[in-house]
Amino acid sequence: MDAKLEEPGGRPVMSRIDYPKEMAKPLLPLREVMEQTGDHTAVQALTDLISKAEMKHLTIAFCGHFSAGKSSLINSLCGKRVLPSSPVPTSANVVSIRNGEPKAIIHTTSNVSADNGPETLEVSPEELEVYCKNGGAYSSIEVWDDIPLLKDDAVLLDTPGVDSTDRGHSLATHSALHLADVVFYVMDYNHVQSETNLSFAKSLSDWGKPLFLIVNQIDKYRERELSFDQYVEGVEAIFTAWEVRYDGLLFTSLRDKEHRYNQWALLPELIGQMMEEKEGLIKHSLASSASHITEQHLARQAEKREEEENSLLEEIGGKEGIERLERELALIDQQAADLRSLPSRAREKFRAELEPLLSNANLTPADIRTSAAAYLESRKPGFRVGLLFSGGKTEQEKQRRVSELARLLQDQTSGQVEVHIRTMLRQLGESHQLWGTQWEQALNMELPAVDEALLEMKRSASAEVSPEYVLQYSKDLRGEIETRYRRSAMMLADRILEALGSQGEAALQALDASRAALLAQSAAAARYTALQRSAAAEAAGLRSLLPHAGPLPSGLLPEVQGPHVPAHGPGEAPGPHAGTSASVAAQPQTPEAQPPQRIAAAVVPGPSAAAGAERRRRLDAAAARLEAAAALVEPYPAMGSAVRDLRARAASLAGGTFTLALFGAFSAGKSSFANALLGEDVLPVSPHPTTAAINRIMAPAGGAEHGTARVRMKTRDAFQEDLAYSFRLLGLGEPETEWQKRVQSLSPQDVHPAGRPHYSFLQAAAAGWEETADQLGQDVLVDLNGYRNFVANEKKSCFVDSIDLYYSCDVTEQGIVLVDTPGADSVNARHTGVTFNYMKNADALIFVTYYNHAFSQGDRQFLNQLGRVKDSSAMDQMFFVVNASDLSSSEEELEQVLDHVSTQLRSNGIRAPRLFPVSSLQAMEGKMSGDTNMLEQSGFIRFEEEFNRFAGKELADLAVGGASEEMARVIQRLKKRAEDAAQGEESLQRRRDELETIQGQSRQRIQRLADRSMKEELSQETAELLFHVRQRLAYRLGLFMAEAFHPSVLREDRGNLKTVFAACGRELLRMIAIELEQELLATTLRLEQAGQTWLMKQVTECIDEVRQLSGGVDVSLPLNQRWSTPVLEEVRLEEPSGWKSYWSYFRNPKQFFEGDGRQRLQEALDPVLKQMIIEVLPAAQNKLIQFYDNQLEQSLLHQSRQLEERLDEAVSGLHDMLTSGIPVGEWESLAVQLEQIERG
């Protein structure tokens, strides 16, 4: 009787005439076994498969990131809006879509009945959106609508985003895939290479289901960024590196159906062709899913055994203990067997040596045969010797002849046989420590002798004595001697070996005792081994029940051609692209690294141009006023220092630049934002990550021409340091001579996600080494094409230290230097000092994040540092940009995203951020095309207005205010000169004499300023700051642990988990090292502030005392000296014993994350990591104290010299007044003229 069939969810299925029993039949015994084991999950999954076989629907699943457009693709396939779609997650559970009368059935997770299964709700399609979002309350959703594409043959599955943080969403996606016959994996054009995409696609590939990759939203592609060929090659290369096997690669856009690379129209055709082959696809899918369900069942069974197995392993001493126990038992068994078999083996060996000895012995040579013949003659009847008295003589002759023969034969036997047998028997006994006097005596007594009886015994009385008989007789003698010696030798050998056996019994008893002790210890091992054998038998039994799941038969899947271009634009040529599983379609080759097109007539002059011009005008005007003032007072020697101060300030304003630094992750769109700001396509933009270096874009200067770049290559030592760092981070040890081969053997699956930039760096370095190595340490001058190639081509950019691009446009001609920094997640992010100096010294900072992607761990560490810099800065010069705001579908949705980003910024130490949503794409297109509406819509105008208000007003006010302060100081000095001149000659003479008298006292006071030291306070302040650094790091260790040892990384499908575990450990050390470096750099800010405050206090006190001593002489001077940042050593935390000793805390992902594994690991690592931090800090502390003590010493010396100079000027000025007779009015007139210049 057939088993009762059920649909998914446990609902009975009506019998159908076309039920393909051959598909479901192999699954029935498999389900029965699963039922017996109590695995309800596997039973339900197999029941679903059996029902699926009965339904005969081709199930096509769509998976991917939440923002990739899965639901929109499905709606387009259906020809109507069946599912809700939005850039925020919409599908929180699995939705199945069929052709039929419009309705929706919701299966709830509550009120589940054992008999009827889960409760169901039937709703209209219009009410579906709320159910799709509330995944926790519903197990699955089924939708029917008028969808001609599906006919009655297919079902579409929409799954939750694979990047969801909700574990339930991930489980829902994976649980639905066992029903899928074909999987379409959908990716966003800009984020194909995300680790989530690659990892999930790899798991789908390993499953064995037909897999098609869809790169959606290709309307984001811009030909000016890179050729489509290059983009496709990059996509194919990364999936090849991850060993993802797929059956087709499609590029689609729903926004721009006419896009020339759009393969959207191919998708419904593919589905239609698959439906025609559905029986073969379903059959293959059932076999693949059954295999996968079985493997998951076996994994769950292993989890059930795990606690007992781990307990047994702990008792045994780990798997190494089992192996050791097995080795020792095997060794004892072998030793016992050897002891038992030793006598027989020794006997066989002895006999094997004895036989050739006897058989090869020459016992009857010619002289003995002659003697034997004489002996035989003497035994013939009638033998007589002589005639007289012959009787006595004859007997004597007979005796002589037999004695002679016996002697000769004995001597021959002794030499040929006996002496060797004696040696062999001695060796036998001695080799087993058994030989002694008694055995020598036994040899003498028991070895046979050749006697007359032997000679007589072998003689035949009836034989006729003839040469032939003499030979036969000799042979018979030889045979008898051999037999006697063989028998005696073997008897003696057996007696020796019998003694050996007795001796071996004692050794056997000792071995048996040892074996019994080991067996007593191996009860746990026997139980563990039994569990393992039982599990292996169960696995073999289940796998034997599985239907055959070999490779997919050819012809079942349609071939997919590459994107086809119907027509070529000007200057384009068709180029082949290697398709994934099919023939190749022609497509254009875009010339590599085309220079940006400068369409000046179309560019919309945004507010930046006017604001920049106003800023420049104000600064130039202030510089001109300062220069005019300097020229006015230059003829007066007493104003020499004033002239120098005025002209130094004027030069900084007139020739000064404005540094604008861009920060953010590689995928945030920093380069596209920079291009929008510049108003031209200057920086190369790519959807693929590159190894970025510092890029500075500035107006041509120093003879450099527009559109040229100076590429500063890394030195060979610097490159080797980067290489070694990446090698260590990826667990490759130290790079050797043939490091390229080591890199090529590295699998990306063994790399922690945070290590991906280092993996890419090594791959690029290995690929570009031969071409670029000779340029290391050089400055390379290139044109714009060469510049774009150095930036966009990772095989070149990985060798670049920094690039200065000289480019003339509205922004750079205002004196703005735009700095594009490496992403917070790039390989160069470890050079924290370079980035920190831009944070500290740039006039403005812009952090760019992407519209629908959360901050990475690197971003968060970076933002924490920005927060520290902001807290130490007197002015808020930071701007935060949410790029790609055009992806939002409504204002409400955009506000939600901005609120989310604001919350994230605040949680990372950025309070009250200036936040701007922009679309660089729209801004660029609006500027280039002259479309003011698009430019307004991009949000860029609001950003530029606020930015230009800051740059043109706040910063300009600060600079112009400084100029005004400088003018005010000079005017005050002129007025003081006028006051002095008004006193009259007698008063001036007295005043000069007083100053000359107290000048020495003032100099002594100034000298005491130069001799002051803050070292003690500095040491105390540094120690206190580093104590708090240590505390903060200790507090955050748990957070770093959670980031490094993350469930998304330590997954069962990641392959060798021991390798991944070690990679997590190295990532933990990297994060701590980066954080410690960031903290140390932030400490330099606090120490600089403390030092500057102390310095200002000392100088101010000195000025006040000198002023009091001198009766009001003005010796004031500017105190805005800027200090450099110390170059700190890179923090390197040594790897603790390769993480092997910590592996025991990890049994499997469930135990580690849901049990106490990670907590126990943290408890074990906590003291080790804290000690590492403690050991690093003393060297840093000494470096900081030494550096800032030296800074203060130099600053005090500089300030004291300036004070002395001003004091000398005051005295010489009074002298000049007496000698030159400059009237009061002239000084007053100069002051009035400077006031008029200042007022403009």
Tab-separated table of C-alpha atoms in Angstrom, residues 699-996:
chain	number	residue	atom	x	y	z
A	699	ALA	CA	45.570	72.694	-9.910
A	700	PRO	CA	48.740	72.505	-12.049
A	701	ALA	CA	51.740	73.926	-10.207
A	702	GLY	CA	55.530	73.873	-10.338
A	703	GLY	CA	55.614	73.519	-14.116
A	704	ALA	CA	53.234	70.544	-14.187
A	705	GLU	CA	50.816	70.474	-17.098
A	706	HIS	CA	47.074	70.016	-16.907
A	707	GLY	CA	46.060	66.363	-17.175
A	708	THR	CA	49.372	64.936	-15.973
A	709	ALA	CA	50.063	62.967	-12.827
A	710	ARG	CA	53.054	62.133	-10.661
A	711	VAL	CA	52.757	58.529	-9.495
A	712	ARG	CA	54.918	57.831	-6.471
A	713	MET	CA	55.633	54.107	-6.358
A	714	LYS	CA	56.194	52.284	-3.086
A	715	THR	CA	59.791	51.616	-2.197
A	716	ARG	CA	60.857	48.003	-2.365
A	717	ASP	CA	61.100	47.897	1.434
A	718	ALA	CA	57.618	49.381	1.851
A	719	PHE	CA	56.158	46.888	-0.597
A	720	GLN	CA	57.888	44.014	1.199
A	721	GLU	CA	56.398	45.255	4.490
A	722	ASP	CA	52.903	45.332	2.955
A	723	LEU	CA	53.492	41.894	1.497
A	724	ALA	CA	54.667	40.469	4.821
A	725	TYR	CA	51.737	42.050	6.673
A	726	SER	CA	49.185	40.490	4.311
A	727	PHE	CA	50.976	37.141	4.444
A	728	ARG	CA	50.844	37.126	8.230
A	729	LEU	CA	47.217	38.245	8.316
A	730	LEU	CA	46.202	35.395	6.013
A	731	GLY	CA	48.244	32.831	7.929
A	732	LEU	CA	50.820	32.308	5.184
A	733	GLY	CA	53.866	32.892	7.356
A	734	GLU	CA	56.634	35.041	5.880
A	735	PRO	CA	56.904	35.635	2.106
A	736	GLU	CA	59.792	33.791	0.499
A	737	THR	CA	61.525	34.098	-2.841
A	738	GLU	CA	58.744	32.327	-4.743
A	739	TRP	CA	55.912	34.040	-2.861
A	740	GLN	CA	53.801	34.299	-6.022
A	741	LYS	CA	53.277	30.506	-6.102
A	742	ARG	CA	52.175	30.550	-2.471
A	743	VAL	CA	49.643	33.272	-3.280
A	744	GLN	CA	48.237	31.362	-6.243
A	745	SER	CA	47.553	28.332	-4.038
A	746	LEU	CA	45.490	30.346	-1.533
A	747	SER	CA	41.748	29.635	-1.534
A	748	PRO	CA	39.428	32.615	-0.912
A	749	GLN	CA	37.143	30.381	1.140
A	750	ASP	CA	39.839	30.150	3.820
A	751	VAL	CA	40.020	33.936	4.104
A	752	HIS	CA	38.160	35.899	6.774
A	753	PRO	CA	35.859	38.518	5.140
A	754	ALA	CA	37.945	41.296	6.668
A	755	GLY	CA	40.999	39.730	5.005
A	756	ARG	CA	39.494	39.877	1.510
A	757	PRO	CA	41.283	43.150	0.604
A	758	HIS	CA	44.574	41.482	1.547
A	759	TYR	CA	43.710	38.426	-0.556
A	760	SER	CA	42.951	40.735	-3.506
A	761	PHE	CA	46.150	42.692	-2.876
A	762	LEU	CA	48.272	39.537	-2.951
A	763	GLN	CA	46.566	38.228	-6.078
A	764	ALA	CA	47.092	41.567	-7.825
A	765	ALA	CA	50.690	41.851	-6.625
A	766	ALA	CA	51.495	38.352	-7.866
A	767	ALA	CA	49.899	39.105	-11.249
A	768	GLY	CA	51.614	42.486	-11.693
A	769	TRP	CA	55.016	41.810	-10.151
A	770	GLU	CA	56.932	41.017	-13.331
A	771	GLU	CA	55.615	44.097	-15.108
A	772	THR	CA	55.892	46.643	-12.290
A	773	ALA	CA	58.665	45.532	-9.914
A	774	ASP	CA	61.352	47.564	-11.707
A	775	GLN	CA	59.422	50.776	-11.055
A	776	LEU	CA	59.444	50.435	-7.246
A	777	GLY	CA	60.964	53.446	-5.503
A	778	GLN	CA	60.500	55.725	-8.528
A	779	ASP	CA	58.284	58.673	-9.433
A	780	VAL	CA	56.481	57.968	-12.691
A	781	LEU	CA	55.080	60.841	-14.783
A	782	VAL	CA	52.001	59.843	-16.786
A	783	ASP	CA	49.206	61.421	-18.754
A	784	LEU	CA	45.542	61.113	-17.844
A	785	ASN	CA	45.166	57.696	-19.470
A	786	GLY	CA	48.171	56.429	-17.551
A	787	TYR	CA	46.807	57.910	-14.345
A	788	ARG	CA	43.470	56.174	-14.707
A	789	ASN	CA	45.255	52.916	-15.451
A	790	PHE	CA	47.394	53.202	-12.321
A	791	VAL	CA	44.293	53.877	-10.203
A	792	ALA	CA	41.811	51.421	-11.718
A	793	ASN	CA	44.111	48.535	-12.614
A	794	GLU	CA	44.727	46.702	-9.343
A	795	LYS	CA	47.772	44.961	-10.791
A	796	LYS	CA	49.391	48.410	-10.894
A	797	SER	CA	47.680	50.258	-8.055
A	798	CYS	CA	48.875	47.755	-5.448
A	799	PHE	CA	52.426	49.036	-6.022
A	800	VAL	CA	51.480	52.734	-5.731
A	801	ASP	CA	52.163	54.810	-2.626
A	802	SER	CA	50.407	58.036	-3.669
A	803	ILE	CA	49.412	60.002	-6.751
A	804	ASP	CA	49.281	63.724	-7.420
A	805	LEU	CA	47.004	64.578	-10.356
A	806	TYR	CA	47.324	68.052	-11.806
A	807	TYR	CA	43.932	69.024	-13.168
A	808	SER	CA	42.523	72.427	-13.930
A	809	CYS	CA	38.828	72.939	-13.190
A	810	ASP	CA	36.651	75.338	-11.210
A	811	VAL	CA	37.232	73.511	-7.927
A	812	THR	CA	41.021	73.121	-8.135
A	813	GLU	CA	41.541	76.647	-9.459
A	814	GLN	CA	40.005	77.908	-6.199
A	815	GLY	CA	42.997	76.400	-4.415
A	816	ILE	CA	41.118	73.305	-3.261
A	817	VAL	CA	43.205	70.114	-3.075
A	818	LEU	CA	40.873	67.138	-3.185
A	819	VAL	CA	42.274	64.050	-1.424
A	820	ASP	CA	40.695	60.650	-2.103
A	821	THR	CA	41.915	58.376	0.697
A	822	PRO	CA	42.030	54.572	0.812
A	823	GLY	CA	38.796	52.981	1.972
A	824	ALA	CA	38.460	52.053	5.621
A	825	ASP	CA	38.287	48.444	4.396
A	826	SER	CA	41.252	48.605	2.018
A	827	VAL	CA	44.633	46.941	2.441
A	828	ASN	CA	46.193	50.375	3.008
A	829	ALA	CA	43.868	51.099	5.946
A	830	ARG	CA	46.585	49.676	8.185
A	831	HIS	CA	48.675	52.787	7.496
A	832	THR	CA	46.699	54.601	10.165
A	833	GLY	CA	49.194	57.445	10.521
A	834	VAL	CA	48.718	58.666	6.931
A	835	THR	CA	44.943	58.742	7.253
A	836	PHE	CA	45.139	60.307	10.715
A	837	ASN	CA	47.242	63.221	9.473
A	838	TYR	CA	44.574	64.023	6.890
A	839	MET	CA	41.924	63.831	9.603
A	840	LYS	CA	43.952	66.137	11.785
A	841	ASN	CA	45.214	68.650	9.238
A	842	ALA	CA	42.635	68.755	6.434
A	843	ASP	CA	40.498	71.877	6.229
A	844	ALA	CA	37.382	69.769	5.691
A	845	LEU	CA	36.508	66.077	5.888
A	846	ILE	CA	33.772	64.264	3.994
A	847	PHE	CA	32.777	60.720	4.936
A	848	VAL	CA	30.830	58.945	2.188
A	849	THR	CA	28.571	55.979	2.902
A	850	TYR	CA	26.313	54.038	0.568
A	851	TYR	CA	22.542	54.385	0.643
A	852	ASN	CA	21.535	50.849	1.535
A	853	HIS	CA	24.572	49.281	3.180
A	854	ALA	CA	25.443	49.294	6.863
A	855	PHE	CA	28.815	50.364	8.182
A	856	SER	CA	31.483	47.699	8.159
A	857	GLN	CA	33.662	46.976	11.168
A	858	GLY	CA	36.457	48.968	9.505
A	859	ASP	CA	34.056	51.883	8.991
A	860	ARG	CA	33.114	51.828	12.666
A	861	GLN	CA	36.730	51.905	13.859
A	862	PHE	CA	37.368	54.720	11.398
A	863	LEU	CA	34.329	56.682	12.578
A	864	ASN	CA	35.367	56.274	16.194
A	865	GLN	CA	38.642	57.924	15.271
A	866	LEU	CA	36.806	60.705	13.425
A	867	GLY	CA	34.809	61.256	16.598
A	868	ARG	CA	38.022	61.592	18.614
A	869	VAL	CA	39.453	64.094	16.118
A	870	LYS	CA	36.203	66.053	16.096
A	871	ASP	CA	36.177	66.251	19.886
A	872	SER	CA	39.692	67.724	19.847
A	873	SER	CA	38.994	70.250	17.097
A	874	ALA	CA	37.849	73.802	17.725
A	875	MET	CA	35.728	73.721	14.568
A	876	ASP	CA	33.382	71.111	13.152
A	877	GLN	CA	34.813	70.599	9.684
A	878	MET	CA	33.169	67.207	9.006
A	879	PHE	CA	30.469	66.378	6.485
A	880	PHE	CA	28.689	63.035	6.116
A	881	VAL	CA	27.218	62.032	2.779
A	882	VAL	CA	24.747	59.232	2.055
A	883	ASN	CA	25.460	58.510	-1.593
A	884	ALA	CA	23.095	56.957	-4.184
A	885	SER	CA	20.006	58.553	-2.631
A	886	ASP	CA	18.310	58.128	-6.020
A	887	LEU	CA	17.724	54.499	-5.015
A	888	SER	CA	15.018	55.646	-2.597
A	889	SER	CA	11.440	55.223	-3.759
A	890	SER	CA	9.932	57.867	-1.485
A	891	GLU	CA	10.798	60.712	0.862
A	892	GLU	CA	9.623	58.593	3.789
A	893	GLU	CA	11.992	55.814	2.882
A	894	LEU	CA	14.862	58.290	2.486
A	895	GLU	CA	14.173	59.728	5.945
A	896	GLN	CA	14.250	56.226	7.408
A	897	VAL	CA	17.682	55.642	5.872
A	898	LEU	CA	18.991	59.009	7.132
A	899	ASP	CA	17.682	58.280	10.622
A	900	HIS	CA	19.448	54.916	10.531
A	901	VAL	CA	22.746	56.472	9.421
A	902	SER	CA	22.452	59.232	12.045
A	903	THR	CA	21.906	56.628	14.738
A	904	GLN	CA	24.916	54.650	13.554
A	905	LEU	CA	27.080	57.780	13.509
A	906	ARG	CA	26.040	58.724	17.022
A	907	SER	CA	26.761	55.198	18.253
A	908	ASN	CA	30.261	55.539	16.806
A	909	GLY	CA	31.065	58.806	18.537
A	910	ILE	CA	29.835	61.333	15.948
A	911	ARG	CA	27.395	63.685	17.670
A	912	ALA	CA	25.214	66.134	15.704
A	913	PRO	CA	26.573	65.105	12.264
A	914	ARG	CA	26.058	67.295	9.206
A	915	LEU	CA	24.339	64.706	7.037
A	916	PHE	CA	23.471	65.040	3.346
A	917	PRO	CA	21.702	62.584	1.024
A	918	VAL	CA	23.058	62.948	-2.516
A	919	SER	CA	23.100	61.142	-5.806
A	920	SER	CA	26.517	61.540	-7.383
A	921	LEU	CA	25.178	59.920	-10.529
A	922	GLN	CA	22.351	62.426	-10.945
A	923	ALA	CA	24.598	65.334	-9.957
A	924	MET	CA	27.182	64.384	-12.555
A	925	GLU	CA	24.638	63.852	-15.298
A	926	GLY	CA	22.870	67.069	-14.355
A	927	LYS	CA	26.082	69.070	-14.471
A	928	MET	CA	27.312	67.524	-17.699
A	929	SER	CA	23.982	67.792	-19.509
A	930	GLY	CA	22.937	71.168	-18.107
A	931	ASP	CA	19.823	69.645	-16.541
A	932	THR	CA	19.171	71.878	-13.527
A	933	ASN	CA	16.144	69.824	-12.449
A	934	MET	CA	18.253	66.675	-12.207
A	935	LEU	CA	20.948	68.588	-10.352
A	936	GLU	CA	18.374	69.861	-7.873
A	937	GLN	CA	16.931	66.373	-7.500
A	938	SER	CA	20.401	64.951	-6.774
A	939	GLY	CA	20.615	66.813	-3.452
A	940	PHE	CA	24.067	68.029	-4.439
A	941	ILE	CA	23.105	71.710	-4.513
A	942	ARG	CA	22.156	71.631	-0.810
A	943	PHE	CA	25.428	69.945	0.034
A	944	GLU	CA	27.476	72.377	-2.054
A	945	GLU	CA	25.688	75.365	-0.527
A	946	GLU	CA	26.407	74.160	3.007
A	947	PHE	CA	29.939	73.146	2.140
A	948	ASN	CA	30.664	76.461	0.424
A	949	ARG	CA	29.147	78.355	3.329
A	950	PHE	CA	31.596	76.513	5.548
A	951	ALA	CA	34.577	76.921	3.223
A	952	GLY	CA	33.675	80.403	1.988
A	953	LYS	CA	32.465	81.878	5.253
A	954	GLU	CA	33.490	79.885	8.346
A	955	LEU	CA	36.985	79.017	7.180
A	956	ALA	CA	37.397	82.297	5.305
A	957	ASP	CA	36.211	84.192	8.378
A	958	LEU	CA	38.785	82.321	10.422
A	959	ALA	CA	41.575	83.142	7.977
A	960	VAL	CA	40.514	86.773	7.471
A	961	GLY	CA	40.020	87.106	11.234
A	962	GLY	CA	43.601	86.003	11.759
A	963	ALA	CA	44.735	88.640	9.263
A	964	SER	CA	42.734	91.276	11.099
A	965	GLU	CA	44.323	90.240	14.390
A	966	GLU	CA	47.754	90.599	12.820
A	967	MET	CA	46.852	94.085	11.569
A	968	ALA	CA	45.496	95.023	14.996
A	969	ARG	CA	48.773	94.025	16.654
A	970	VAL	CA	50.760	96.178	14.238
A	971	ILE	CA	48.397	99.140	14.658
A	972	GLN	CA	48.716	98.819	18.421
A	973	ARG	CA	52.508	98.885	18.139
A	974	LEU	CA	52.326	102.020	15.962
A	975	LYS	CA	50.104	103.732	18.493
A	976	LYS	CA	52.569	102.805	21.243
A	977	ARG	CA	55.341	104.343	19.165
A	978	ALA	CA	53.246	107.512	18.876
A	979	GLU	CA	52.725	107.576	22.648
A	980	ASP	CA	56.453	107.178	23.232
A	981	ALA	CA	57.266	109.928	20.705
A	982	ALA	CA	54.817	112.300	22.405
A	983	GLN	CA	56.794	112.184	25.655
A	984	GLY	CA	59.488	114.510	24.483
A	985	GLU	CA	63.225	114.052	24.046
A	986	GLU	CA	64.053	114.110	27.756
A	987	SER	CA	61.410	111.521	28.600
A	988	LEU	CA	62.432	109.368	25.659
A	989	GLN	CA	66.063	109.460	26.814
A	990	ARG	CA	65.039	108.500	30.315
A	991	ARG	CA	62.748	105.803	28.927
A	992	ARG	CA	65.578	104.400	26.813
A	993	ASP	CA	67.961	104.357	29.739
A	994	GLU	CA	65.360	102.516	31.841
A	995	LEU	CA	64.851	99.921	29.110
A	996	GLU	CA	68.590	99.394	28.704
